[in-house]
PDB file of C-alpha atoms in Angstrom:
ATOM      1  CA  UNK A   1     132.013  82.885  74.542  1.00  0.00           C
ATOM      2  CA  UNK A   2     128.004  82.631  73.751  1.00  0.00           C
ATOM      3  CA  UNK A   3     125.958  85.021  75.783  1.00  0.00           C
ATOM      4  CA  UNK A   4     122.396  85.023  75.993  1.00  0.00           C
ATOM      5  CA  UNK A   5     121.147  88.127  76.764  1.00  0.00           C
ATOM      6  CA  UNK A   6     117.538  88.294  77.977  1.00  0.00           C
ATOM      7  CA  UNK A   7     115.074  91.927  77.630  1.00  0.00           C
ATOM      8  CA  UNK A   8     114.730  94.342  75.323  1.00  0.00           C
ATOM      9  CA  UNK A   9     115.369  97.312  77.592  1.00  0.00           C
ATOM     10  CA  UNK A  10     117.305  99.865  76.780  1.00  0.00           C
ATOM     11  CA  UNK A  11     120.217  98.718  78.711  1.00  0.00           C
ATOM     12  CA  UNK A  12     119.827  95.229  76.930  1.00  0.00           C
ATOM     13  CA  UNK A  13     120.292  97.203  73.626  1.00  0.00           C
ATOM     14  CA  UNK A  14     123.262  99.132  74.708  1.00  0.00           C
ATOM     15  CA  UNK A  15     124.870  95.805  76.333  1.00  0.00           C
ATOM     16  CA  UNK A  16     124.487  93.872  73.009  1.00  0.00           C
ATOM     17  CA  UNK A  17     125.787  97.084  70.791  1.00  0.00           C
ATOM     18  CA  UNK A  18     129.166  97.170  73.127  1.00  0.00           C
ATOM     19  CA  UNK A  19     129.723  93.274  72.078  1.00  0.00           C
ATOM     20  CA  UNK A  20     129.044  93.540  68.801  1.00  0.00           C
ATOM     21  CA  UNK A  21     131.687  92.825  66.031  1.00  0.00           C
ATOM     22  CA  UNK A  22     133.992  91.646  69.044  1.00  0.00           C
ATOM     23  CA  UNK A  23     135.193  88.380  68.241  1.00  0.00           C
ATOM     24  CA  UNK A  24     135.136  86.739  71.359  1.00  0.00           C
ATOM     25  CA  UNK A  25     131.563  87.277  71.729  1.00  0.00           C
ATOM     26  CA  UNK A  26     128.885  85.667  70.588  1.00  0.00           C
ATOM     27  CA  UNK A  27     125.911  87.130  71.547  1.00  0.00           C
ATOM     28  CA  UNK A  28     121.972  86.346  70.951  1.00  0.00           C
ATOM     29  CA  UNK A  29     119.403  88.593  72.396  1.00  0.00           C
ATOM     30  CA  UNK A  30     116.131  87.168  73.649  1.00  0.00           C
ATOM     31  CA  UNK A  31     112.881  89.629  73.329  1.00  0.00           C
ATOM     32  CA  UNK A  32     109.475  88.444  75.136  1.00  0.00           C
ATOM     33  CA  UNK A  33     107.420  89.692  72.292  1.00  0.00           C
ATOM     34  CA  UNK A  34     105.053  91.567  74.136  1.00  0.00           C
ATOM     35  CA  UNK A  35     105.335  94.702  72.308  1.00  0.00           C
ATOM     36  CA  UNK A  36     103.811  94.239  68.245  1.00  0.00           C
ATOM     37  CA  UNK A  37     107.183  96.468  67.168  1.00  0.00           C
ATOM     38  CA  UNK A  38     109.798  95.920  69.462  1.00  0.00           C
ATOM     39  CA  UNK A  39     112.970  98.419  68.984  1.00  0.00           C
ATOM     40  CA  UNK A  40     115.211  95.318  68.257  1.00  0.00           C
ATOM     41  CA  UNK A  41     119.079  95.131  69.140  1.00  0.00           C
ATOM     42  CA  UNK A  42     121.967  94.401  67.023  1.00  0.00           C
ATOM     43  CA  UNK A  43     123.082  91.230  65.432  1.00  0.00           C
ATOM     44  CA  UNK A  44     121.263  87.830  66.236  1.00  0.00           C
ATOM     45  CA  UNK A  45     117.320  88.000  68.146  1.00  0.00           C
ATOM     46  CA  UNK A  46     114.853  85.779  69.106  1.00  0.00           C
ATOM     47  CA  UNK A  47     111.534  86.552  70.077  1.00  0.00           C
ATOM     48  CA  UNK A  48     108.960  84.550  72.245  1.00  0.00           C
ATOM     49  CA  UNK A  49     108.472  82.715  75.431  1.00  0.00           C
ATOM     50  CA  UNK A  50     111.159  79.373  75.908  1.00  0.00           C
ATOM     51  CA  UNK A  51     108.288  77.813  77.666  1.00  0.00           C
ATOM     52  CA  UNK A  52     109.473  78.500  81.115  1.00  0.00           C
ATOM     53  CA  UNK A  53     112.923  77.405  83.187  1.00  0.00           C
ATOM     54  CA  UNK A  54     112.621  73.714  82.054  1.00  0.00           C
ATOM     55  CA  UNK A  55     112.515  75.226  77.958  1.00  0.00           C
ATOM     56  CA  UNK A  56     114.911  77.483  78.726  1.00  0.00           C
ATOM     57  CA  UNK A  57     117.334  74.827  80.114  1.00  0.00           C
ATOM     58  CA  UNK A  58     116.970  72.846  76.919  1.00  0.00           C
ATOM     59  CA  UNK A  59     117.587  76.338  75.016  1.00  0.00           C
ATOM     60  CA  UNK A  60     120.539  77.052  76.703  1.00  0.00           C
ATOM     61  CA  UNK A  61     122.385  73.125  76.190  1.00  0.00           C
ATOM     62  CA  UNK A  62     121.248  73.322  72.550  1.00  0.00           C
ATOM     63  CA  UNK A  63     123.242  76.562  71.758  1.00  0.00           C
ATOM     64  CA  UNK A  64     126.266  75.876  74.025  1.00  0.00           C
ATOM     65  CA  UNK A  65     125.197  78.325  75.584  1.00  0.00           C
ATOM     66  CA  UNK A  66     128.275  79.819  78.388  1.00  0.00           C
ATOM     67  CA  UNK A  67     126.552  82.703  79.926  1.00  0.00           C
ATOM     68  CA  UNK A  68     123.212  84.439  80.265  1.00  0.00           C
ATOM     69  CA  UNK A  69     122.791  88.028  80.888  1.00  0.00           C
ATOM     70  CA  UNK A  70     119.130  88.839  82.574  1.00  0.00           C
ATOM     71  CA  UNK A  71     118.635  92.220  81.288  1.00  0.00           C
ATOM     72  CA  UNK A  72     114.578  92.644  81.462  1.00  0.00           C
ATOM     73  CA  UNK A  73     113.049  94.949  83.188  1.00  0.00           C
ATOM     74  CA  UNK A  74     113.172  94.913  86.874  1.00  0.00           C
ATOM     75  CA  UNK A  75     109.443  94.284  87.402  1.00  0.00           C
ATOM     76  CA  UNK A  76     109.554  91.056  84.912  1.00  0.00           C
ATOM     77  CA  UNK A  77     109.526  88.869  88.183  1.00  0.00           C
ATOM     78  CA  UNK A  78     108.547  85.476  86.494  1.00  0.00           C
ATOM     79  CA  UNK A  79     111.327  85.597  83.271  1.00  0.00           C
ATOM     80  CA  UNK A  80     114.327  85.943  86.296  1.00  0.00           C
ATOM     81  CA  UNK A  81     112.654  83.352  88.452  1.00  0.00           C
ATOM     82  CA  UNK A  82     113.583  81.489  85.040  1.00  0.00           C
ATOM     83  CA  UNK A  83     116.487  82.596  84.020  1.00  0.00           C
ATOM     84  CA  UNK A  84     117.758  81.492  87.804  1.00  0.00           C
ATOM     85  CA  UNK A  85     116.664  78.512  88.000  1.00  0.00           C
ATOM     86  CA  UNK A  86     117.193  77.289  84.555  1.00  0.00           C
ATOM     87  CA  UNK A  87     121.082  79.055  84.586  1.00  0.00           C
ATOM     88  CA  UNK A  88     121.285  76.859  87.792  1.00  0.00           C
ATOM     89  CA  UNK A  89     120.039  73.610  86.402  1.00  0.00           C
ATOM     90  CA  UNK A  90     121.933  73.862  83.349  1.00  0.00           C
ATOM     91  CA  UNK A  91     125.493  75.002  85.368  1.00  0.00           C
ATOM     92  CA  UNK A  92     124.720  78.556  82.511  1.00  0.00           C
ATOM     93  CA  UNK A  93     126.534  81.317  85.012  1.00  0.00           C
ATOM     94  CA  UNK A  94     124.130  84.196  85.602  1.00  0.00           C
ATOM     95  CA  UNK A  95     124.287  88.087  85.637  1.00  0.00           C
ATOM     96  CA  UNK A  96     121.312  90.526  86.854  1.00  0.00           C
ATOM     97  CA  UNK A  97     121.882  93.834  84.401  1.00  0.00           C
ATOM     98  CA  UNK A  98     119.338  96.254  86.922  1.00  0.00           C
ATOM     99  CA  UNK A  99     119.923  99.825  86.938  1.00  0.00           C
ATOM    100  CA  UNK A 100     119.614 101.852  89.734  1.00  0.00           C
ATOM    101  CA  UNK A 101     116.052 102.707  91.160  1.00  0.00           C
ATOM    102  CA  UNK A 102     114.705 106.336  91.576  1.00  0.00           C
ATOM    103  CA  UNK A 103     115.488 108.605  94.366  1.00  0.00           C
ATOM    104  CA  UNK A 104     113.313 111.041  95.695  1.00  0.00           C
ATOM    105  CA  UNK A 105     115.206 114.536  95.712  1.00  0.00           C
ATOM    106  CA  UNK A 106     113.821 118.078  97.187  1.00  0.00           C
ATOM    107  CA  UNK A 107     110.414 119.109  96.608  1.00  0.00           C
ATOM    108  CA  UNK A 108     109.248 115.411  95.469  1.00  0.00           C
ATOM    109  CA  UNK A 109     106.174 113.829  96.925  1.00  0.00           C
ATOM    110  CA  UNK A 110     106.257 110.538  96.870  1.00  0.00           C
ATOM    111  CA  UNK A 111     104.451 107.900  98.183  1.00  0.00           C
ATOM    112  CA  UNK A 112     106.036 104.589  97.905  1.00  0.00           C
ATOM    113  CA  UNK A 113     104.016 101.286  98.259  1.00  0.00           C
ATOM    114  CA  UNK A 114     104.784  97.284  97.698  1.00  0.00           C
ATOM    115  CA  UNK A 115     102.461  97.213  94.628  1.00  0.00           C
ATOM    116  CA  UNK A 116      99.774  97.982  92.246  1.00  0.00           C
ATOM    117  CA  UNK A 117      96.621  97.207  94.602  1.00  0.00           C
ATOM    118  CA  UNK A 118      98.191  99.287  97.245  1.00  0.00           C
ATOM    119  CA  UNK A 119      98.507 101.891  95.296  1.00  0.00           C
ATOM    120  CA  UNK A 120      94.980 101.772  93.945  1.00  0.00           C
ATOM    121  CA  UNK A 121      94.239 101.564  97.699  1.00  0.00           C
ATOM    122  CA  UNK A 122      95.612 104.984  98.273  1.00  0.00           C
ATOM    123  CA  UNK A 123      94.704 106.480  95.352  1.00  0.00           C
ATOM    124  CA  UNK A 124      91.236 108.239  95.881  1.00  0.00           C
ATOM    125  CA  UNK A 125      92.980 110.484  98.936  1.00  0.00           C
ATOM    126  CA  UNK A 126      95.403 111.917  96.672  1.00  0.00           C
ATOM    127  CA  UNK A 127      93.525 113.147  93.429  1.00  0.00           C
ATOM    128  CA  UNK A 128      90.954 112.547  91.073  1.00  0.00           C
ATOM    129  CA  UNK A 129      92.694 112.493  87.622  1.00  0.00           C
ATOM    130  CA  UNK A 130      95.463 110.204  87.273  1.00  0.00           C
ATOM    131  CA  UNK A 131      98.548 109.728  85.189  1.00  0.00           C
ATOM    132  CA  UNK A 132      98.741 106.072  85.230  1.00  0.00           C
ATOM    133  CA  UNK A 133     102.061 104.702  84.025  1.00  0.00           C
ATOM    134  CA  UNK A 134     102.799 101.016  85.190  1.00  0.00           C
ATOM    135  CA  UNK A 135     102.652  99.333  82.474  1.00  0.00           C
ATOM    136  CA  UNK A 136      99.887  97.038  80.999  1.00  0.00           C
ATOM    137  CA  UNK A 137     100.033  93.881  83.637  1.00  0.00           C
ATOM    138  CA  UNK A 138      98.933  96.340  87.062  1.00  0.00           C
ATOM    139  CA  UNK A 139      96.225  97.752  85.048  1.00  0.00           C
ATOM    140  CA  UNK A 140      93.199  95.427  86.403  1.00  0.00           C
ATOM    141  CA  UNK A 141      94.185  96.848  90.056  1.00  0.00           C
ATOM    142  CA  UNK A 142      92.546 100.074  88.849  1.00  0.00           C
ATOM    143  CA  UNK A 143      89.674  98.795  86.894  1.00  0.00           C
ATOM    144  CA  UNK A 144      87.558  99.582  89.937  1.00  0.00           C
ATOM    145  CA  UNK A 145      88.106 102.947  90.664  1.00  0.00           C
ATOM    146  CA  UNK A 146      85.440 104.417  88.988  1.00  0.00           C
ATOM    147  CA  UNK A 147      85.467 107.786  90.513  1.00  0.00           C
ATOM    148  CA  UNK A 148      88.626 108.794  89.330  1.00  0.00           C
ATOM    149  CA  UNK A 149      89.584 109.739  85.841  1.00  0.00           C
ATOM    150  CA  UNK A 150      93.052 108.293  84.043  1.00  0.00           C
ATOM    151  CA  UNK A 151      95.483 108.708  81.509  1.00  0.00           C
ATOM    152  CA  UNK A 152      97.071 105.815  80.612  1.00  0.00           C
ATOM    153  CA  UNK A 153     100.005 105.583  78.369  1.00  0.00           C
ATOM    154  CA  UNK A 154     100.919 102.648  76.505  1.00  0.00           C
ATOM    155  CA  UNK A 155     102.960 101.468  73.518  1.00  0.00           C
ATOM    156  CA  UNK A 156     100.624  98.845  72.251  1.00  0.00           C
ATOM    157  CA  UNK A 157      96.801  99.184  73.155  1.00  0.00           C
ATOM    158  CA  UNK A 158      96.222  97.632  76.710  1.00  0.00           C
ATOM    159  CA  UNK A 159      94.260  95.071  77.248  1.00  0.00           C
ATOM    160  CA  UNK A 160      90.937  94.963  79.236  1.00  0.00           C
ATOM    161  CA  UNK A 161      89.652  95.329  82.306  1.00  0.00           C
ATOM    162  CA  UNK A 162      90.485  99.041  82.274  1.00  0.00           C
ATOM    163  CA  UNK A 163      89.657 101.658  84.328  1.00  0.00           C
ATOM    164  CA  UNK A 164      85.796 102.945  83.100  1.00  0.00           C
ATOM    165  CA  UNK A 165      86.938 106.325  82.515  1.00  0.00           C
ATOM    166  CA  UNK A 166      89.981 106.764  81.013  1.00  0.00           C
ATOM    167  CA  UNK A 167      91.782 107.704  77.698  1.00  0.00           C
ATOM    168  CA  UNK A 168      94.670 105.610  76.424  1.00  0.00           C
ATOM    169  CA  UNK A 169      97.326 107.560  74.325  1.00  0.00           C
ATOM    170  CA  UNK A 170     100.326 105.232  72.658  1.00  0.00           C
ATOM    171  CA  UNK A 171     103.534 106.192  73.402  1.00  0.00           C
ATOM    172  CA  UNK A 172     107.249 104.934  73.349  1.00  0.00           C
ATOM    173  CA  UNK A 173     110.174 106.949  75.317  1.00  0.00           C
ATOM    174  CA  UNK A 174     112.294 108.789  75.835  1.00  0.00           C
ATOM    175  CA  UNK A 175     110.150 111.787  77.050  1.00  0.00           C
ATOM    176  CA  UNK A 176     111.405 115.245  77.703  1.00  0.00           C
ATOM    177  CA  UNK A 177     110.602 116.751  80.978  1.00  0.00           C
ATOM    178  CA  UNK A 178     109.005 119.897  79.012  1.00  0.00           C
ATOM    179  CA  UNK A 179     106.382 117.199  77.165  1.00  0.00           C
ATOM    180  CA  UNK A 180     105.907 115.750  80.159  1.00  0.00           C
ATOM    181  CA  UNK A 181     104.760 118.925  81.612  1.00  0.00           C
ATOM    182  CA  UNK A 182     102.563 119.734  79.022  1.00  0.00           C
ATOM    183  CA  UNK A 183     101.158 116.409  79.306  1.00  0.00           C
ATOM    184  CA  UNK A 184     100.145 116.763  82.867  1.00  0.00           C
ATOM    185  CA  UNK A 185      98.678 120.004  82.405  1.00  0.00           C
ATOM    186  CA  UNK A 186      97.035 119.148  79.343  1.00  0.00           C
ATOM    187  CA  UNK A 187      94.788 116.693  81.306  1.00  0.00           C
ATOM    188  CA  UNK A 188      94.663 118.434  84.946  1.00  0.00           C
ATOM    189  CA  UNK A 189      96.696 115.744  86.243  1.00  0.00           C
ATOM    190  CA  UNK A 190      96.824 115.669  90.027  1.00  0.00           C
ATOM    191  CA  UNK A 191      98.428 112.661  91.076  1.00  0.00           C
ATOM    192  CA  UNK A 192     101.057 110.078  89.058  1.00  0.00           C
ATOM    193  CA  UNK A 193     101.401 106.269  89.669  1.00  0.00           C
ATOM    194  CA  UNK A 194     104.404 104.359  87.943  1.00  0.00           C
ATOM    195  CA  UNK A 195     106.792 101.680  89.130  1.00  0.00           C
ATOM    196  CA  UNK A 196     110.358 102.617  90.265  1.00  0.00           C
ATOM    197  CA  UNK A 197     111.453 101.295  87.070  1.00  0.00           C
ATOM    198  CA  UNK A 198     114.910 103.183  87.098  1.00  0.00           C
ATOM    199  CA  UNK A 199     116.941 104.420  84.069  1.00  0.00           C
ATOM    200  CA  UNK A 200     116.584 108.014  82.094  1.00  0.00           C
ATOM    201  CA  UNK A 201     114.427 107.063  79.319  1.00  0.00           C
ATOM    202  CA  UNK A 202     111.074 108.069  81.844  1.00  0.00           C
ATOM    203  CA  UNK A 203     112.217 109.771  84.612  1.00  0.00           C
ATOM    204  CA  UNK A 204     111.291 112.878  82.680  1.00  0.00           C
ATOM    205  CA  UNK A 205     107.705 112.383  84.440  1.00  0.00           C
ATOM    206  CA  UNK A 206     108.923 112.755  87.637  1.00  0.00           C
ATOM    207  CA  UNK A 207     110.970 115.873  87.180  1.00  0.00           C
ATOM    208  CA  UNK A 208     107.475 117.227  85.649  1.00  0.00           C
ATOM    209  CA  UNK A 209     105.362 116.260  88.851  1.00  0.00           C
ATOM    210  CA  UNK A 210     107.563 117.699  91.043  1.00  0.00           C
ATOM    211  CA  UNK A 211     107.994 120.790  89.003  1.00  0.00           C
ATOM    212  CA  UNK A 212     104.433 121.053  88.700  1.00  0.00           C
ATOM    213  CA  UNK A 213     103.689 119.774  92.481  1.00  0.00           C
ATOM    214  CA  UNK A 214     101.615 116.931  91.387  1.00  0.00           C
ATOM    215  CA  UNK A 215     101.937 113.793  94.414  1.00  0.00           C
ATOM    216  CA  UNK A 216     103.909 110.415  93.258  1.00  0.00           C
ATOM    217  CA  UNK A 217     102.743 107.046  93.835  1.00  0.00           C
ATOM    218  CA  UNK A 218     105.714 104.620  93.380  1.00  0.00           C
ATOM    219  CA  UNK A 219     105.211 101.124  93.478  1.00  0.00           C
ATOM    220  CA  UNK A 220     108.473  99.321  94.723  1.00  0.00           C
ATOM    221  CA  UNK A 221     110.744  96.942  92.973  1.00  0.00           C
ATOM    222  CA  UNK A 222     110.353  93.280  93.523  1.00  0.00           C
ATOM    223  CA  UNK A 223     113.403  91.755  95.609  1.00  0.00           C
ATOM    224  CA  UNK A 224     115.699  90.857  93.435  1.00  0.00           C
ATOM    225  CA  UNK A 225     117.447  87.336  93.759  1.00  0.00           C
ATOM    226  CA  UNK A 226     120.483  86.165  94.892  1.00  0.00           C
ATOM    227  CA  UNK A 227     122.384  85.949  91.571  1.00  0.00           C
ATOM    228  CA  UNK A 228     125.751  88.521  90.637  1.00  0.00           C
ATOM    229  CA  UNK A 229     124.073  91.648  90.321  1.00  0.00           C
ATOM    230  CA  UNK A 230     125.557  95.419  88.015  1.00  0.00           C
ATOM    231  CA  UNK A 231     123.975  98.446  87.545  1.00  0.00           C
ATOM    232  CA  UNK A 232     125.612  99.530  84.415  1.00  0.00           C
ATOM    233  CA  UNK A 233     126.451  98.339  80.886  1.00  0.00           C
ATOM    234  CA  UNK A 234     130.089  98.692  81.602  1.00  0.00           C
ATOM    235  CA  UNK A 235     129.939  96.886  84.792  1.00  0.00           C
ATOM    236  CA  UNK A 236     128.369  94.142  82.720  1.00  0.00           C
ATOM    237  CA  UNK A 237     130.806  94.153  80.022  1.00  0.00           C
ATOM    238  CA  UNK A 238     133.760  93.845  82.521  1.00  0.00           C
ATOM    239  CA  UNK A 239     131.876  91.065  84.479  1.00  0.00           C
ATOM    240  CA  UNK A 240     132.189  89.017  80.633  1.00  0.00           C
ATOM    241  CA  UNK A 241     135.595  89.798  80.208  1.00  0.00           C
ATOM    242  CA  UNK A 242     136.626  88.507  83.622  1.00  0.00           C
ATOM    243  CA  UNK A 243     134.378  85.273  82.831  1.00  0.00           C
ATOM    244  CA  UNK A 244     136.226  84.977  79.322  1.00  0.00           C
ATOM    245  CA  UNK A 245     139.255  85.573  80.726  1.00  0.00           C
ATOM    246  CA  UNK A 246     138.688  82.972  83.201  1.00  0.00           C
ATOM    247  CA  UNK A 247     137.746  80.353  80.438  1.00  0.00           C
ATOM    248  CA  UNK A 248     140.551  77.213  80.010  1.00  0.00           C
TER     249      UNK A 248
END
């Protein structure tokens, strides 16, 4: 069976290495290229855009392709509109691999809001120098806050407008909770923004800010679509061994 499997999350990664060098799979991974060194996945990649749903259609009939696995990051909104509609035009059947969100636990203070210009919104009542981890696309929301001091963390230099005071240090998780910590006092953090992104690789932040008893703002996931949905790499694999099994 050829699976396309889209994202180079960690979960992507560990999806691909559990199918590779079994037989019945053939598997190609799809990165977006957005990152200059991408940690790349086993076996066969391709990197770049397909030129939305209609070029991924055409993607997916010239590789035979039977299945595509959406495995990008939960705030990559446009590539799953995609990946729906083009697994629907093409008859390609579909799986969303989205790990579970983050829960807030004792002694957390979060604040959750529906996106990046809320959040910038709320900002200036909560602190004055700010941990700001949502990745390069939400960065513009910020651009105007010119009171407030950031850190932003990034693995490839973000592009402008930024924030007019800020410092930009290049990073790729995992982090430990005991960097993390450092981190924050380091710079006299006082408040965190990031994106309930899920998964281990950052949640080390958030075990430092509540340690530390710095205030969380946590922009919400998109909905997600209405497409077969797991939360887990084994969940996913079993989902393609049903599928395979169910092949004539």
């Amino acid at each position: 069976m050829k699976v396309l499997v889209l994202g180079g999350t960690g979960q992507a990664r560990r999806l691909v290495a559990a199918l590779h060098g079994r037989p019945e799979f053939t598997v190609t991974s799809s990165l977006a290229g957005r990152v200059a060194v991408p940690a790349l996945p086993q076996g066969d990649v391709r990197i770049g855009g397909f030129g939305g749903a209609h070029g991924l259609v055409a993607w997916l009939r010239r590789h035979g392709t039977e299945v595509v696995v959406d495995a990008t990051h939960p705030f990559a909104v446009r590539m799953t509109e995609n990946a729906v509609a083009a697994g629907a035009a093409a008859g390609v059947p579909l799986l969303l691999l989205r790990r579970a969100g983050w829960t807030a636990g004792p002694g957390d203070r979060w604040h959750r809001v529906p996106d990046a210009a809320s959040a910038a919104a709320v900002l200036p009542a909560l602190g004055e120098r700010v941990f700001l981890t949502t990745g390069r696309g939400d960065l513009a929301a910020f651009a105007g806050l010119d009171r407030l001091w950031f850190l932003l963390r990034s693995v490839d230099p973000p592009p402008p407008p930024l924030p007019a005071r800020c410092e930009v240090i290049q990073a790729r998780g995992p982090f430990t909770a005991d960097a993390e910590r450092e981190l924050l006092r380091e710079h006299h953090i006082d408040v965190l923004v990031t994106r309930d992104s899920g998964g281990e690789m950052t949640a080390a932040k958030l075990v430092a800010a509540r340690e530390l008893g710095v205030p969380v703002v946590m922009l919400a996931r998109p909905p997600a679509p209405a497409a077969p949905a797991v939360s887990t790499v084994d969940e996913a694999v079993r989902w393609l061994e049903n599928r395979l099994s169910a092949l004539p």
